[in-house]
């Protein structure tokens, strides 16, 4: 492993938000003003104990009732209260890359370097990331684009290992009559989302997705984030058998571009909605490498 | 405990969203169109291990690195990969009412009844709520109002046990020159938020807040949710010593009005921003009694 | 469900230890004095993330490093310490019926009744058992008997669904030249343990084991506990298709007899050791329904 | 930090059990044969949510009911079972140094070295210790000695910061008429145990205990383990203000001697029992840095 050396981003040595710098006020106002009907598309899945996860790097989503109404009422009665207010409080445990979620820039390293020349050895502690955690990701309100490549091979979804290329992205743009611009948030529909929570073994066993050239095509256009309806955004397994998750490595650790995974894009596709006001508000868990989110598309 | 009988809401026996029914398309469009500057105020706290919690009904927020880059690279090298992509994945554990969060309607009972005549015995299971969980709370985009009552007693914050009355709310409305309307989301600043994470013992030992009459004043005006810069929205201890958390009981279990707690309202107050487009997107954890959120105010 | 009525054990209404009452001083002294060689057989498995578990009633065993030496040294240096003492502290999460473990008497109910007429509604809380938890199980030092029925069908292990009958137990006793007596702790080897951690899917998909008549045969002889080299002691599926885990129900909730599961009995079998001093010391987790243990056989 | 170099123990480069090598068969047989009455003293505390812990290196002990009888019966009825067997299964979370527990040799480093020249960098992973974990600690059956130094200063317990010196240990030996020998397990009573779970703030704010010279006095006599009725065995704060936990560092990382903490020694003291057969069976959690235990003294 080479020693960690500083190779900084275009936004300066202190930058922790990467491509979120493309989220200008103009972009935000334009997105908000594009809303005509006031209709909301929820592009997230419900997160339950049935959510797929990749062991051993991930653990199952667990939710249990920590304290519940009946005992709560008993305890309050003993304390002299008479209004029988019963509280239910659940406890939740998860690796943060569960369900529909966004990756923090510190989620991935290239060797011992994180985004913007940060040394993993210094930044990654047992209690989270000391820099580049999800709490630094600003609220995202910008133009969203949905590129529907799911039907390109004549079916309803692409097969695992199918690389989504720059040409595929261009073709989907053309069909949707959109052009990717700086500050956009781009979602790519592969059709793979139909197996989320339905056939988790299949969902996790390879997937269609972009490769590094398609990632470059997108980052060249200065997108803020790339989302998909599968677990990893990128094609699995990678066509280059010697590389593991190179798109994660390139986008997060080098380009500073966010990834949004496990999106639910079926309704947008059904209604052929390709352009919208996209809103994603990452919960500010200190030092987290990502977090479950509930992004929406508003038209 | 009286047996659970059905006493349904105005929105019908199947309703699970309560006051979120006031979130009309018109209201949403008006809120979005009110945005002029494109400036975002983040009204949430960072959630860290230092976040206050009420034992024993809550447990501390814990975040630790489950898998990290160094071992990840080692494992991938053994598998023959050469690109040294290192992944950091954290694991998070919490009771869901931590940091800035929203309560689900199923969080509180009145005796053995939850909102809309739901029987707690049937709905509350070890693995969460079978109805009224936070996954049912729709995306909230509506007009937000911030009522700054924090300076009413001549200082910078109200004292614990200080009841925020309907008169206080009216006075704050007058000073802000706003009128609460159906579908609004109202935040009340008590100044108590300054102790969040700074002096947790004090933060949790009583607080200023509304009582049931003020809650009625708000629900009569058909607000969707009531938020504050403290742990419980309502005054603690309650002036009626025989009642524990009656505002929770009334708003959640009876009126179907959401509560948003531990808000960070200092910046809005500093800039005297009292009216804005409010956006809150609750993460859809299946059966959860609430969830941490990152609400924003946009002007 | 019938209302909970009191039907007490032979040891009185306050008894919480059931068949552990058979653990007399005489029995203990005899067991200790039976030790001649001082040789210890460890009859437990290592408990790792690979331990089998039955979802959804059980969750995986998780162990991670909560705090580690490197950061510990850094923190202590900042505090002015110079001796570079680095502490490693792990965090562990599990449902308590993982690996080699003992069941507390409160683990199972018969309808709404637990052992000794205890009402489940009163005893079972969100934070554990208020009675009959594992902290009440006394240290167990007594004669242990290993009955090796694993080869009865001509192979090395019995098949799933194979009922171990009273006749099988008698035959194994005869072959081992032992007679079960009051206070004994009896382990039955089915050979199924070979799949523990090796082929978990198979291990959990049915198993050979005793049925209710064999359980009665053992409780009639006043054994303290029944152990096996599989997950449930009892045959799965039960030959009576209408019954789920009737041996658990009978032994724990009615007879007050403990169950010890996932034992590692191969070495005892290899050396044909059928009688020994058995020692099991359950960790006193308050209110737990069982706990992982490390029982030993000493000869 | 100096680079990790190999400096091996007297038991060879592969040794992972340290002073447990003193646990000879002769020692074991002598201990078992010393038992005359068959009386058991339980020297462990019940472990509950009230157990003291040192944040941030430790987290609270949490136990909750994961699955319970009522829902279990409902589910089984739906599956067609008629015997109403209800299972209660709890889930437990803890840092493993909670309640009465034993430290694994890998719990502490001296710089980047663990016991027997092991490099912490290689051994400590996110998922536990790859060597020196608690699963390697063999069953301990040996002579136990309880040295009651709690009354030496004229009271019933020693004050925090009071160093237990070699002279104190010798004096306690003389009063108990015992002589420490190879293979013994020595427990030192400071009287501090009275605050366990009763006044946790006091319990954790300094404690009486041994210093490095007393540790050497014990390891020179080839003890297997050193136990006390407080959290750290050693005096806190250390008289040498520049050193943090040097006894841990010396005993675990250098001498290979085990530490047993939070013992309950009151009953032994009350009955003036100073010599006994000691039994401790550490649960074999793979890679754990320690584990809760239930040691006993038998006479």
Coordinates of N, CA and C in Angstrom, one line a residue, chain B residues 53 59-60 62 65-68 70-71 74-75 89 91 93 121-122 124-127, chain D residues 53 59-60 62 65-68 70-71 74-75 89 91 93 121-122 124-127:
Chain B
X53 N -30.6 11.4 25.6 CA -31.7 10.4 25.5 C -32.2 10.2 26.9
X59 N -32.3 4.4 24.5 CA -30.9 3.9 24.7 C -30.0 4.8 23.9
X60 N -28.7 4.9 24.2 CA -27.9 5.8 23.5 C -27.7 5.5 22.0
X62 N -25.6 4.8 19.1 CA -24.2 4.2 18.9 C -23.9 4.0 17.5
X65 N -17.7 1.5 13.3 CA -17.3 1.0 12.0 C -17.4 -0.5 12.0
X66 N -18.3 -1.0 11.2 CA -18.5 -2.4 11.1 C -17.4 -3.1 10.3
X67 N -17.1 -2.5 9.1 CA -16.1 -3.0 8.2 C -15.3 -1.8 7.7
X68 N -14.0 -2.0 7.6 CA -13.3 -0.8 7.2 C -12.3 -1.1 6.1
X70 N -9.1 -1.0 5.4 CA -7.9 -1.7 5.5 C -8.1 -3.2 5.3
X71 N -9.0 -3.7 6.1 CA -9.3 -5.1 6.0 C -10.0 -5.5 4.7
X74 N -7.4 -5.9 2.2 CA -6.7 -7.2 2.4 C -7.6 -8.3 1.8
X75 N -8.9 -8.3 2.1 CA -9.7 -9.4 1.7 C -9.8 -9.4 0.1
X89 N -17.9 0.7 6.2 CA -19.3 0.5 6.4 C -19.5 0.6 7.9
X91 N -22.1 0.7 11.4 CA -23.3 0.1 12.0 C -23.8 1.1 13.0
X93 N -27.0 2.0 15.9 CA -28.0 1.5 16.8 C -28.7 2.6 17.5
X121 N -53.2 -3.6 21.3 CA -52.9 -5.0 21.5 C -52.7 -5.7 20.2
X122 N -53.4 -5.2 19.2 CA -53.3 -5.9 17.8 C -52.2 -5.3 17.0
X124 N -49.3 -3.4 18.0 CA -48.0 -3.3 18.5 C -47.4 -4.7 18.7
X125 N -46.4 -5.0 17.9 CA -45.7 -6.3 18.0 C -44.3 -6.1 18.4
X126 N -43.6 -7.2 18.7 CA -42.2 -7.1 19.1 C -41.4 -6.5 18.0
X127 N -41.8 -6.7 16.7 CA -41.1 -6.2 15.6 C -41.6 -4.9 15.0
Chain D
X53 N -20.7 0.8 33.7 CA -19.8 0.7 32.5 C -19.1 2.0 32.4
X59 N -20.2 0.3 26.4 CA -21.6 0.7 26.2 C -22.5 0.0 27.2
X60 N -23.7 0.5 27.4 CA -24.5 -0.2 28.5 C -24.9 -1.6 28.1
X62 N -27.6 -4.1 27.4 CA -29.0 -4.0 27.0 C -29.6 -5.4 26.7
X65 N -36.7 -8.2 24.9 CA -37.3 -9.4 24.4 C -37.5 -9.3 22.9
X66 N -36.8 -10.2 22.2 CA -36.8 -10.1 20.7 C -38.1 -10.7 20.1
X67 N -38.5 -11.9 20.7 CA -39.7 -12.6 20.2 C -40.4 -13.0 21.5
X68 N -41.7 -13.0 21.5 CA -42.3 -13.4 22.8 C -43.5 -14.3 22.6
X70 N -46.7 -14.5 23.1 CA -48.0 -14.2 22.6 C -48.0 -14.2 21.1
X71 N -47.1 -13.5 20.5 CA -47.0 -13.5 19.0 C -46.5 -14.9 18.5
X74 N -49.5 -16.9 18.3 CA -50.4 -16.5 17.1 C -49.8 -17.1 15.8
X75 N -48.5 -16.9 15.7 CA -47.9 -17.4 14.4 C -48.0 -18.9 14.3
X89 N -37.8 -15.2 23.4 CA -36.3 -15.2 23.1 C -35.9 -13.7 23.2
X91 N -32.8 -10.7 23.2 CA -31.6 -10.2 22.5 C -30.8 -9.4 23.5
X93 N -27.1 -7.1 24.1 CA -26.0 -6.4 23.5 C -25.1 -5.8 24.6
X121 N -1.5 -4.8 15.0 CA -1.9 -4.5 13.7 C -2.4 -5.7 12.9
X122 N -1.8 -6.8 13.1 CA -2.2 -8.0 12.4 C -3.4 -8.8 13.1
X124 N -5.7 -7.6 15.5 CA -7.0 -6.9 15.8 C -7.7 -6.5 14.6
X125 N -8.9 -7.1 14.4 CA -9.7 -6.8 13.2 C -11.0 -6.2 13.6
X126 N -11.8 -5.7 12.7 CA -13.1 -5.1 13.1 C -14.0 -6.2 13.7
X127 N -13.7 -7.4 13.4 CA -14.6 -8.5 13.8 C -14.0 -9.3 14.9

